[in-house]
Tab-separated table of N, CA and C in Angstrom:
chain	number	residue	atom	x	y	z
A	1	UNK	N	-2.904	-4.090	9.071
A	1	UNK	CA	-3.443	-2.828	8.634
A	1	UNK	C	-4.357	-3.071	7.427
A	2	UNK	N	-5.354	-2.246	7.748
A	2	UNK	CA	-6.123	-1.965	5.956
A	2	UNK	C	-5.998	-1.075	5.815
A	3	UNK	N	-6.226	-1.134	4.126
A	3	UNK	CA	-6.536	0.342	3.310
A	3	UNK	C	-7.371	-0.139	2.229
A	4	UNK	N	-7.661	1.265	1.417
A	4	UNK	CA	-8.468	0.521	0.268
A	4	UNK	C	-7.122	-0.020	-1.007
A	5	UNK	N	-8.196	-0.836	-1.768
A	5	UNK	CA	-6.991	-1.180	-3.434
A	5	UNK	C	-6.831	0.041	-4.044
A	6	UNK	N	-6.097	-0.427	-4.249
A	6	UNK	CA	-5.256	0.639	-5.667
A	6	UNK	C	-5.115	-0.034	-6.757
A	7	UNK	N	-4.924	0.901	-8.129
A	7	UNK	CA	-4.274	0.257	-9.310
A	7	UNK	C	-3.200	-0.435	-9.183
A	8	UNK	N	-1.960	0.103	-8.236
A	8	UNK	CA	-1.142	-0.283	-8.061
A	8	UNK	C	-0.763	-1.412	-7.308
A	9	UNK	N	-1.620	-2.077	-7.379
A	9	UNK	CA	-1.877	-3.273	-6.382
A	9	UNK	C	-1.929	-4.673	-7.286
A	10	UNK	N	-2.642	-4.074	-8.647
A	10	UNK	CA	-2.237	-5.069	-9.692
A	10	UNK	C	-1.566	-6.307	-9.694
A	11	UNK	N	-0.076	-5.695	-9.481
A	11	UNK	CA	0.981	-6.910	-9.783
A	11	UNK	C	1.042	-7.934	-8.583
A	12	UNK	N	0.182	-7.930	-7.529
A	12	UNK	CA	0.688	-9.159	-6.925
A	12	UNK	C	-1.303	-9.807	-6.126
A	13	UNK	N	-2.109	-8.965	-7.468
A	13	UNK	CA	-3.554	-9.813	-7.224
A	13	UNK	C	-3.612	-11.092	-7.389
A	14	UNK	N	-2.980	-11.773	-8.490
A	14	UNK	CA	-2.606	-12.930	-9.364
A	14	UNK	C	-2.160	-13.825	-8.052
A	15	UNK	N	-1.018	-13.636	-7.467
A	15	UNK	CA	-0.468	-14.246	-6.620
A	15	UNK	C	-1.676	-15.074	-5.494
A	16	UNK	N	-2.004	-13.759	-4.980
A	16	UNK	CA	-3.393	-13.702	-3.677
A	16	UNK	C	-4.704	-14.430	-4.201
A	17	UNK	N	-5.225	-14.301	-5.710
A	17	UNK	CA	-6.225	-14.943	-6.070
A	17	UNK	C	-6.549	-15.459	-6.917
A	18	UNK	N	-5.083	-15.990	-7.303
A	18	UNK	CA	-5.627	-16.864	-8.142
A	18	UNK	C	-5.240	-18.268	-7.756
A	19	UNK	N	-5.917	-19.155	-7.068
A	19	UNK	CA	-6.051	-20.433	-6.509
A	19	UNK	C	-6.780	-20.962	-6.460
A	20	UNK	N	-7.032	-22.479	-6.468
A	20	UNK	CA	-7.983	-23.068	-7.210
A	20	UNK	C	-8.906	-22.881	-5.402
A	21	UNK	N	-8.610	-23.064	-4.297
A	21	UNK	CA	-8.861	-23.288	-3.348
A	21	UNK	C	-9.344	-21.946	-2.877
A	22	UNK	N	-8.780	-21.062	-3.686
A	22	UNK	CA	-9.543	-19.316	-3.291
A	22	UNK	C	-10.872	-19.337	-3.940
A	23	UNK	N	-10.791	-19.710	-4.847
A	23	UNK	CA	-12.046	-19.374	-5.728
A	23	UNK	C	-13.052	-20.849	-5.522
A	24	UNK	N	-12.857	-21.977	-5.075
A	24	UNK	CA	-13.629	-22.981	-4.230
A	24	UNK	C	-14.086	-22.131	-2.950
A	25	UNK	N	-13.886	-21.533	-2.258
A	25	UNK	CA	-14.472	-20.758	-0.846
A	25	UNK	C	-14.750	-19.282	-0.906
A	26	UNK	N	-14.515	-18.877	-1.901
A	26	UNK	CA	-14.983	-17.718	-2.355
A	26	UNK	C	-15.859	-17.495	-3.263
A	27	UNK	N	-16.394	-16.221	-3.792
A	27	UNK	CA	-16.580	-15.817	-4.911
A	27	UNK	C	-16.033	-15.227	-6.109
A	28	UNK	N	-14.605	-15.095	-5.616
A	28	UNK	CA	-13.369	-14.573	-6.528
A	28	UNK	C	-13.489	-15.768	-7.794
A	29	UNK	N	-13.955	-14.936	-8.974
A	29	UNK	CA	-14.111	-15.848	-10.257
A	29	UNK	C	-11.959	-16.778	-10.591
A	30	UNK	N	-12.425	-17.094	-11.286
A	30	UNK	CA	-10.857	-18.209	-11.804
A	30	UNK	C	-11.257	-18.512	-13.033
A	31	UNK	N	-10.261	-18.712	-14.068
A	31	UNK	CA	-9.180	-17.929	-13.809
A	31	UNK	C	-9.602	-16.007	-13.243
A	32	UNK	N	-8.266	-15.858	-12.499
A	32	UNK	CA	-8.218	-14.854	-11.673
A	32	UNK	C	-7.901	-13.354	-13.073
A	33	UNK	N	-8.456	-12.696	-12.852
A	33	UNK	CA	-8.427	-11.103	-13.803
A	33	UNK	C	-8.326	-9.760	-12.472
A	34	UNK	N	-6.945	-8.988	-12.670
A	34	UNK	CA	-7.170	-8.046	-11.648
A	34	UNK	C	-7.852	-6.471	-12.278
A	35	UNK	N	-8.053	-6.473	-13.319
A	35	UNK	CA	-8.283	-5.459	-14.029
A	35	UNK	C	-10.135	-5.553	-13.554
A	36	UNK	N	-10.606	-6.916	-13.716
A	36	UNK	CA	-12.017	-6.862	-13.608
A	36	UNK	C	-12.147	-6.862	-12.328
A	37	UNK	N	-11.060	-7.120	-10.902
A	37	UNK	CA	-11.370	-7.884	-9.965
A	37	UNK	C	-11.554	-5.907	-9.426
A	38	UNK	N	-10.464	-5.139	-9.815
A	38	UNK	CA	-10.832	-3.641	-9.474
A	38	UNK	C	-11.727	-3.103	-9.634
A	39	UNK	N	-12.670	-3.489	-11.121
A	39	UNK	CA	-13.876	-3.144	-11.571
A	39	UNK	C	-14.979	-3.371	-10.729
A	40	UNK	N	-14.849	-4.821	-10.024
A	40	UNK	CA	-15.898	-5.296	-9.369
A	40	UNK	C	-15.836	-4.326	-8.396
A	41	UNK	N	-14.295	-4.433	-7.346
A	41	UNK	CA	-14.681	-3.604	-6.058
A	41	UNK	C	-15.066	-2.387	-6.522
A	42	UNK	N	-15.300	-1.636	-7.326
A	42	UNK	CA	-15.329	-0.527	-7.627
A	42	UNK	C	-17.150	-0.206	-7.704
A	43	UNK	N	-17.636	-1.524	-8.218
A	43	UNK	CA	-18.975	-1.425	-8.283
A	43	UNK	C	-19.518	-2.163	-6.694
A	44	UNK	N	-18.931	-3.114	-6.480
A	44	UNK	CA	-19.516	-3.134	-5.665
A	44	UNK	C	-19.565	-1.661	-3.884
A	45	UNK	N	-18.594	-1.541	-4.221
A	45	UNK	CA	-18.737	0.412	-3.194
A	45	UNK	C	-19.972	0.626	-3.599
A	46	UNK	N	-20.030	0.869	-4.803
A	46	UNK	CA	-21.506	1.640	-5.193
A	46	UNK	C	-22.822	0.980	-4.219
A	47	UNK	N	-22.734	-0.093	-4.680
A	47	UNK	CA	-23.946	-1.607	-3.409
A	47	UNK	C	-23.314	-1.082	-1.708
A	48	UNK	N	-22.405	-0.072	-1.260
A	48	UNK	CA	-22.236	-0.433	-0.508
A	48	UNK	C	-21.752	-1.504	0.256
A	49	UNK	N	-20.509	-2.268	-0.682
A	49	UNK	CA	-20.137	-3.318	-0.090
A	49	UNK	C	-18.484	-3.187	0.038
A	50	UNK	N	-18.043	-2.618	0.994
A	50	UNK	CA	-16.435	-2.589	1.332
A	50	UNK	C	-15.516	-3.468	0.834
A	51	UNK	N	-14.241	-3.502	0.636
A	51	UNK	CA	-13.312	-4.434	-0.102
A	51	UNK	C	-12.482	-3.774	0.510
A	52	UNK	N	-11.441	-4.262	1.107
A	52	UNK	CA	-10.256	-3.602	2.002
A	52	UNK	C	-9.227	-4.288	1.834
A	53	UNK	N	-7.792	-4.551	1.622
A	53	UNK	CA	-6.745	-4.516	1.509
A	53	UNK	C	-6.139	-5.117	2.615
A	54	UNK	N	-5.588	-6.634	2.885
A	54	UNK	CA	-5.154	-6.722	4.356
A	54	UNK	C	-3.782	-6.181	3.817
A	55	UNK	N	-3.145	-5.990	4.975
A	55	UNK	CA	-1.528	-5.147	4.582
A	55	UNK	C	-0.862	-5.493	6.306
A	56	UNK	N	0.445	-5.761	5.875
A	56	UNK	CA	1.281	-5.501	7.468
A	56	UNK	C	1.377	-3.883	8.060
A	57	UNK	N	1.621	-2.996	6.793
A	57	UNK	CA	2.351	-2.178	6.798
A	57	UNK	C	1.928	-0.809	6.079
A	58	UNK	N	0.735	-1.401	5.208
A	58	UNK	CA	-0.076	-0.420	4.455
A	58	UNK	C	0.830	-0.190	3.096
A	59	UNK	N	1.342	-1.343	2.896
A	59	UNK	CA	2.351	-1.415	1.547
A	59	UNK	C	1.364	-2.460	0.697
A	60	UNK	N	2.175	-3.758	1.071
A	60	UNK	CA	1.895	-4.776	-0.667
A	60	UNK	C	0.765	-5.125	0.388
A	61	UNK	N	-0.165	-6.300	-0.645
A	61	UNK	CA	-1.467	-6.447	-0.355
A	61	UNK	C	-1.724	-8.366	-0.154
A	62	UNK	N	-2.068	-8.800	1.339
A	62	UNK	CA	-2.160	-9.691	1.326
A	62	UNK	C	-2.983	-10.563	1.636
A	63	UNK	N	-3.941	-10.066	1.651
A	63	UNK	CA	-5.432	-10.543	1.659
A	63	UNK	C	-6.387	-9.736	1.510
A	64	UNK	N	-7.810	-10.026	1.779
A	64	UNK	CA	-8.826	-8.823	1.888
A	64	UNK	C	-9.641	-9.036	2.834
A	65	UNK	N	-10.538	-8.161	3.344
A	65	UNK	CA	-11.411	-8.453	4.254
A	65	UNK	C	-12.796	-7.483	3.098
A	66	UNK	N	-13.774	-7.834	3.667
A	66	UNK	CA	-15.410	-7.352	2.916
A	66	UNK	C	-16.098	-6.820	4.063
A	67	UNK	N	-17.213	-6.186	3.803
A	67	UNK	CA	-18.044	-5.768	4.787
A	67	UNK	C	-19.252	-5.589	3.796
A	68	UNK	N	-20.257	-5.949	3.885
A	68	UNK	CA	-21.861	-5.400	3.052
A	68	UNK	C	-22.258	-4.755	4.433
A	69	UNK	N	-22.097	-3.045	4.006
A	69	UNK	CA	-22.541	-2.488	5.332
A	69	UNK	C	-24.259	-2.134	5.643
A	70	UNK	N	-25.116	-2.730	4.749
A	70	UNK	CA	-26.531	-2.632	5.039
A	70	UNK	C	-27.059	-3.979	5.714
A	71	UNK	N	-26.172	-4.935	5.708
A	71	UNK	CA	-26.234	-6.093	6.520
A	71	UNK	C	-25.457	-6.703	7.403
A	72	UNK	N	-24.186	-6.310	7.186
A	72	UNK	CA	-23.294	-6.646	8.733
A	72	UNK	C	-22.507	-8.085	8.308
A	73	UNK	N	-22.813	-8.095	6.835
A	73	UNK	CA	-22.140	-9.155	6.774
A	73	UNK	C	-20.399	-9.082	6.155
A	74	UNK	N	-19.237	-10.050	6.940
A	74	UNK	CA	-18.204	-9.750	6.511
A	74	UNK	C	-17.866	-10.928	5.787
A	75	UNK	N	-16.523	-10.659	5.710
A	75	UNK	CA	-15.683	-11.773	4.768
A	75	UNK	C	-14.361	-11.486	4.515
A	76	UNK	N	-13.456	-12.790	3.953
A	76	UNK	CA	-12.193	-12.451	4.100
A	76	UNK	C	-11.436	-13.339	3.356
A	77	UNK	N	-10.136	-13.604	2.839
A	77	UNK	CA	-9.437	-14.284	2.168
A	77	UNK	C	-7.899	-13.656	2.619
A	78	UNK	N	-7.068	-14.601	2.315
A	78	UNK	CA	-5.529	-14.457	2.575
A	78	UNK	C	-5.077	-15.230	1.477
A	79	UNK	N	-4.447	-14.644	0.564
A	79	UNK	CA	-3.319	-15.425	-0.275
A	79	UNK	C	-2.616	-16.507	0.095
A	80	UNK	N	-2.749	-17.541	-0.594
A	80	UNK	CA	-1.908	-18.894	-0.239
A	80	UNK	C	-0.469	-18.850	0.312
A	81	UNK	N	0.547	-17.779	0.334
A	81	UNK	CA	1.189	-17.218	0.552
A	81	UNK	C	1.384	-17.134	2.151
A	82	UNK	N	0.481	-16.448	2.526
A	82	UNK	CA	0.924	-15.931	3.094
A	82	UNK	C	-0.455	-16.074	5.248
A	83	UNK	N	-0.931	-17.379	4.648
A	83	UNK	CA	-1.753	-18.174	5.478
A	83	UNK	C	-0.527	-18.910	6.812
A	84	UNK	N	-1.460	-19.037	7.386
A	84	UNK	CA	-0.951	-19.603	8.761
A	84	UNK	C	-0.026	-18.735	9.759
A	85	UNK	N	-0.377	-17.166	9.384
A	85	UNK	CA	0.343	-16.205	10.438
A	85	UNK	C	-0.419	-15.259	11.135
A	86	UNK	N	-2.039	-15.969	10.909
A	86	UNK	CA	-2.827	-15.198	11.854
A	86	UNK	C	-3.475	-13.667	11.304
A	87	UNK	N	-2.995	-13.949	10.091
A	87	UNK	CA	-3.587	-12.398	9.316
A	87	UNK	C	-5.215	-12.068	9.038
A	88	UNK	N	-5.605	-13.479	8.748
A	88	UNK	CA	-6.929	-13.445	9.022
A	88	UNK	C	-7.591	-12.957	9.971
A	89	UNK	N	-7.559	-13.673	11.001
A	89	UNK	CA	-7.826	-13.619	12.220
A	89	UNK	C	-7.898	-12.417	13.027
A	90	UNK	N	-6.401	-11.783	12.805
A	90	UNK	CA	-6.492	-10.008	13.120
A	90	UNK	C	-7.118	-9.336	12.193
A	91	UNK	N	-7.629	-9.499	11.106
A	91	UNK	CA	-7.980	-8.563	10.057
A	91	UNK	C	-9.622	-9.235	10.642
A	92	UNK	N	-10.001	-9.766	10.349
A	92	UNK	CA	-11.264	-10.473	11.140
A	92	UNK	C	-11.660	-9.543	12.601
A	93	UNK	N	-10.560	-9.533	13.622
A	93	UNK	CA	-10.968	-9.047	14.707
A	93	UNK	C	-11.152	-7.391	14.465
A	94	UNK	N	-10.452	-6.867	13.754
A	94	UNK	CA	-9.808	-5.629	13.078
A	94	UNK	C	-11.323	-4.855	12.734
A	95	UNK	N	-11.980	-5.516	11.886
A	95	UNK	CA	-12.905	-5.045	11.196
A	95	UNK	C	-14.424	-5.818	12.031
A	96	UNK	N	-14.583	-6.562	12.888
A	96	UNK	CA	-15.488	-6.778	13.680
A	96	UNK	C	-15.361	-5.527	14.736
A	97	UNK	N	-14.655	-4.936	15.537
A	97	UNK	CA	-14.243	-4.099	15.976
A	97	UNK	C	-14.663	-2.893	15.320
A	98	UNK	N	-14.355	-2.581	14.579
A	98	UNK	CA	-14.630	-1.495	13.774
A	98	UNK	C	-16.090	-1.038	13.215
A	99	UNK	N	-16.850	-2.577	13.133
A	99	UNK	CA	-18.282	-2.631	12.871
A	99	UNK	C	-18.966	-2.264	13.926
A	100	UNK	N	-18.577	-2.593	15.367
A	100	UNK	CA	-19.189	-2.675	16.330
A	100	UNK	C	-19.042	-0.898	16.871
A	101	UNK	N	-17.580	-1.106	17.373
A	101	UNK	CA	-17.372	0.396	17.441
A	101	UNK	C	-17.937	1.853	16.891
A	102	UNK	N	-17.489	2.048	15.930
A	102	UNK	CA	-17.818	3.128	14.621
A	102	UNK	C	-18.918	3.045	14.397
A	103	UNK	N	-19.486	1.810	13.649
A	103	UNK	CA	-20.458	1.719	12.884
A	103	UNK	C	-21.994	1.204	13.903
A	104	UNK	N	-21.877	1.022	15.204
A	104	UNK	CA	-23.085	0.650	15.576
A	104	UNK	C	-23.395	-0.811	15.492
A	105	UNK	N	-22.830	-1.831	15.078
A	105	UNK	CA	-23.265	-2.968	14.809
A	105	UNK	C	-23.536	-4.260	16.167
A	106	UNK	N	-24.685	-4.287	16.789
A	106	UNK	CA	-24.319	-5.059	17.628
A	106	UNK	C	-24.143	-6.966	17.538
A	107	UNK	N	-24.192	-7.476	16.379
A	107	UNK	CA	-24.246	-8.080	15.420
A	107	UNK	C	-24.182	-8.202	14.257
A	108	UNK	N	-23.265	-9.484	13.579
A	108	UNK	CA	-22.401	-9.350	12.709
A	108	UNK	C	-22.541	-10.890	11.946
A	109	UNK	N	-22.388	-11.519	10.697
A	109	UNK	CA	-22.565	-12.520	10.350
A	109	UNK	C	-21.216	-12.977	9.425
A	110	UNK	N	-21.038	-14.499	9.047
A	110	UNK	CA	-20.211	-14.687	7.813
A	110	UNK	C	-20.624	-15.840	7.396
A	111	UNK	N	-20.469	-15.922	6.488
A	111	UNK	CA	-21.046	-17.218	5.486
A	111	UNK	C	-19.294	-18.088	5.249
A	112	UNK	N	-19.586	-19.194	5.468
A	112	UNK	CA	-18.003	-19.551	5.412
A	112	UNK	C	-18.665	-21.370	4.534
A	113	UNK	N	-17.829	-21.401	3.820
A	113	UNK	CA	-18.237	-22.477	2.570
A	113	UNK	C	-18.572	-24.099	3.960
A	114	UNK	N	-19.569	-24.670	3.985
A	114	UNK	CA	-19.376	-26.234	4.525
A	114	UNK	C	-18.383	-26.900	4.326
A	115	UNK	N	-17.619	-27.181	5.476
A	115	UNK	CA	-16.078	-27.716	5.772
A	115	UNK	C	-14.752	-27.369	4.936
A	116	UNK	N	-14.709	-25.722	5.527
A	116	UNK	CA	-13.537	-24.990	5.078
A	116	UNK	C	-13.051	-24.945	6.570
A	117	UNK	N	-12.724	-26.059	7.505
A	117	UNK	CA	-11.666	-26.058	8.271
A	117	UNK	C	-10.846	-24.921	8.616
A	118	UNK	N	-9.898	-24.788	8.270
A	118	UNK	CA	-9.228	-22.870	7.945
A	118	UNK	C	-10.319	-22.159	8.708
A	119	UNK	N	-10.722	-21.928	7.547
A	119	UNK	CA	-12.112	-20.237	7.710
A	119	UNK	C	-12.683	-20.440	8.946
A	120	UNK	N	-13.072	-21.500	9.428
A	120	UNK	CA	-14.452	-22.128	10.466
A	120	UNK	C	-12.841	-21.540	12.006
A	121	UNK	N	-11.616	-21.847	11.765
A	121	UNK	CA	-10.892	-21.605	12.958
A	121	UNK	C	-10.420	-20.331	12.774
A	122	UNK	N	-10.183	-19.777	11.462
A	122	UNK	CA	-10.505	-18.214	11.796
A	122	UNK	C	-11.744	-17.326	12.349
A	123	UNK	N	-12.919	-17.975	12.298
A	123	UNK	CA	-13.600	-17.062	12.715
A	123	UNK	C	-14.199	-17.163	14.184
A	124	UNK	N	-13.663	-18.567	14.579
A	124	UNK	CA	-13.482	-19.164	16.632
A	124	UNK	C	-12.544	-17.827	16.344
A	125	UNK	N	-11.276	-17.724	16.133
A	125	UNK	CA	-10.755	-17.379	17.118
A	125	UNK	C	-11.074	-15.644	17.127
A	126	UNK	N	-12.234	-15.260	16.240
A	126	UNK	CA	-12.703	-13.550	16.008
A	126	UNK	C	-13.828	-13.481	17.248
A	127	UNK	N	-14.142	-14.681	17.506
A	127	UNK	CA	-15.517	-14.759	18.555
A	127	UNK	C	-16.562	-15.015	17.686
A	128	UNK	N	-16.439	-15.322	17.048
A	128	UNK	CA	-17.977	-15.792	16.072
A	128	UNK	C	-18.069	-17.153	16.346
A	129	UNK	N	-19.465	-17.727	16.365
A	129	UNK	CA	-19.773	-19.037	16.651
A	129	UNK	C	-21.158	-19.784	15.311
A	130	UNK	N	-21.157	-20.899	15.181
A	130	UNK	CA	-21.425	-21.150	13.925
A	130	UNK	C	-22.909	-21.194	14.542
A	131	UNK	N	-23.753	-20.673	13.787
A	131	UNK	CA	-25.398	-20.369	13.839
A	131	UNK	C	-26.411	-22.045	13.521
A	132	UNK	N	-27.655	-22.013	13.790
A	132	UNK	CA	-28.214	-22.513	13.575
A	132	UNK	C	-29.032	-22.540	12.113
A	133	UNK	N	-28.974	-21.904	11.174
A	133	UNK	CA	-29.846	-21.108	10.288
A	133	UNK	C	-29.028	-22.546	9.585
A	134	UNK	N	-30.298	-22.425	8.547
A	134	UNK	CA	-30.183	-23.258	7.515
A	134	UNK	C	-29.221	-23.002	6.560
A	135	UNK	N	-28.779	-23.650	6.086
A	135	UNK	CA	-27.564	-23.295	4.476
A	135	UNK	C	-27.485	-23.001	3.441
A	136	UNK	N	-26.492	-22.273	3.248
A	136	UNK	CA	-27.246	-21.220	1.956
A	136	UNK	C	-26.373	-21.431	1.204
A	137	UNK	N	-27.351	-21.854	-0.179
A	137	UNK	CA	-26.316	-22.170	-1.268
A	137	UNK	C	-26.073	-20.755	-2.249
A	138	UNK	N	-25.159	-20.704	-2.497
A	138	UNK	CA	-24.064	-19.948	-3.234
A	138	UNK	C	-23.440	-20.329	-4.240
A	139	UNK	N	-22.887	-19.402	-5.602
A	139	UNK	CA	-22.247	-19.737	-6.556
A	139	UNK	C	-20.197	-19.618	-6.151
A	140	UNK	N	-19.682	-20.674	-6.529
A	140	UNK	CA	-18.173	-19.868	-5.972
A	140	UNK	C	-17.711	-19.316	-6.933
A	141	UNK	N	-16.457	-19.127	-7.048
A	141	UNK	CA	-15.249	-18.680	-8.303
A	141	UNK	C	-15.227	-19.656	-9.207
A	142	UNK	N	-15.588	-20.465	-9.097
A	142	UNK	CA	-15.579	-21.515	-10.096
A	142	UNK	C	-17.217	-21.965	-10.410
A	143	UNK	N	-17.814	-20.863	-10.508
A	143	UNK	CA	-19.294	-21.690	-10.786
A	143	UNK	C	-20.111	-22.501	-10.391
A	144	UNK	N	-19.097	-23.103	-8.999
A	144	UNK	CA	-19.793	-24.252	-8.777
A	144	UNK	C	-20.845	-23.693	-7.216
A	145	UNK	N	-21.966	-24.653	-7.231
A	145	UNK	CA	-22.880	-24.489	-6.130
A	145	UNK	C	-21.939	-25.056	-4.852
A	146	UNK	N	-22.255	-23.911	-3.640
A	146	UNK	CA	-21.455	-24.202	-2.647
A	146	UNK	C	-22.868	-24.137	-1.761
A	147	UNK	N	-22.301	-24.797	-0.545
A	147	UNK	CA	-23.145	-24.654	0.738
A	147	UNK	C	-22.574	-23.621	1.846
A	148	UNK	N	-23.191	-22.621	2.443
A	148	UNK	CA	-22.249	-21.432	3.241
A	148	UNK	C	-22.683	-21.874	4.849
A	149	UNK	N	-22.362	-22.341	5.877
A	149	UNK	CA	-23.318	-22.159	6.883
A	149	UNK	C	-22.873	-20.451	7.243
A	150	UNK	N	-23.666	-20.294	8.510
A	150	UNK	CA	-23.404	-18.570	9.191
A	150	UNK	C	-23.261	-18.718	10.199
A	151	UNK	N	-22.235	-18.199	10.148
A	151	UNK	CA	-21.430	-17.136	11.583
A	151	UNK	C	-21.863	-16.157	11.832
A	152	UNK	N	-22.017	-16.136	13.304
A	152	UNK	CA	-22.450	-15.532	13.996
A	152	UNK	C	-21.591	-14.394	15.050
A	153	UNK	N	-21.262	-13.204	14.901
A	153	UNK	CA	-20.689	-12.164	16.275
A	153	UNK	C	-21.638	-11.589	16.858
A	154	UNK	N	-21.416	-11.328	18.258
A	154	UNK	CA	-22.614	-10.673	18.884
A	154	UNK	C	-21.903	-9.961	19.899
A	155	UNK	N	-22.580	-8.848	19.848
A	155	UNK	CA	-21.285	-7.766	20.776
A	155	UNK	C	-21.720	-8.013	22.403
A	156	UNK	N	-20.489	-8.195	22.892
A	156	UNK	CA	-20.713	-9.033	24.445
A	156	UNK	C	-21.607	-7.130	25.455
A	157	UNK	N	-22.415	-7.885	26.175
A	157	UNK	CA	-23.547	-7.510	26.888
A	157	UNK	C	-22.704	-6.585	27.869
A	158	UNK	N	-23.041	-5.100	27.940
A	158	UNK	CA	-21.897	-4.480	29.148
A	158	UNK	C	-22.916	-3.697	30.342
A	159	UNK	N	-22.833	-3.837	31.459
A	159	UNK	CA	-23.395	-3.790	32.734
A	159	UNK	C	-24.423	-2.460	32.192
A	160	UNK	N	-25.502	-2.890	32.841
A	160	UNK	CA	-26.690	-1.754	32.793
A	160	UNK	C	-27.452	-1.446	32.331
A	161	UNK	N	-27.178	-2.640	30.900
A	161	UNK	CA	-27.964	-2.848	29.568
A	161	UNK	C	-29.110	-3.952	30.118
């Protein structure tokens, strides 16, 4: 399930993002701050850029998924915690779905850091396939210059079109 953050979500941001390996494949700064990390999503809505809450249950908070909805581009993270149960992956399919559906999107992109293993088999198994486009460097959570390649979704072709 998603929802949006809450204040109350606070006490277990720390847990979810603050890792040295979150903020290497992300943009989640480190050390991890949840007071600023609310601030950000808060501004970034304004840009139009979604921040969503992965949840089992629509309770505690265990990853996130992104959307920049003027470009189609998503994104996602799971707390060290709580990796290797496929939460990605449904929250991935969850919100590709939702882009396509709702929102019109017949194409969809993700930038996933050069050889993040993990991320690259979460987003096989969403249907995204890794693009040809050149590589785009990026700042992570840690300042440092990353390389992103792009992923690619493309909404499958239905009779008549």
């Amino acid at each position: 399930m998603l929802r949006e953050w809450a204040d109350s979500d606070t006490p277990f941001m720390a847990r979810l993002f603050d890792a040295d390996d979150m903020a290497a494949n992300t943009d989640i700064p480190a050390p991890f701050d949840a007071d600023a990390f609310l601030a950000r999503i808060r501004q970034r809505r304004a840009q139009r850029i979604v921040d969503l809450a992965v949840t089992r249950d629509g309770g505690e908070p265990l990853g996130l998924v992104a959307l920049h909805v003027a470009s189609g581009v998503l994104g996602y993270a799971v707390g060290p915690a709580h990796r290797g149960r496929g939460l990605a992956s449904r929250s991935l399919r969850l919100m590709t779905a939702f882009c396509h559906e709702k929102l019109g999107f017949s194409r969809l992109r993700l930038g996933i850091v050069q050889g993040n293993v993990p991320s690259q088999g979460v987003a096989q198994s969403a249907g995204y396939v890794r693009g040809d486009d050149a590589l785009v460097e990026r700042v992570n959570g840690l300042g440092q210059p990353k390389l992103l390649e792009t992923w690619h979704w493309t909404a499958p072709e239905t009779p008549g079109q």
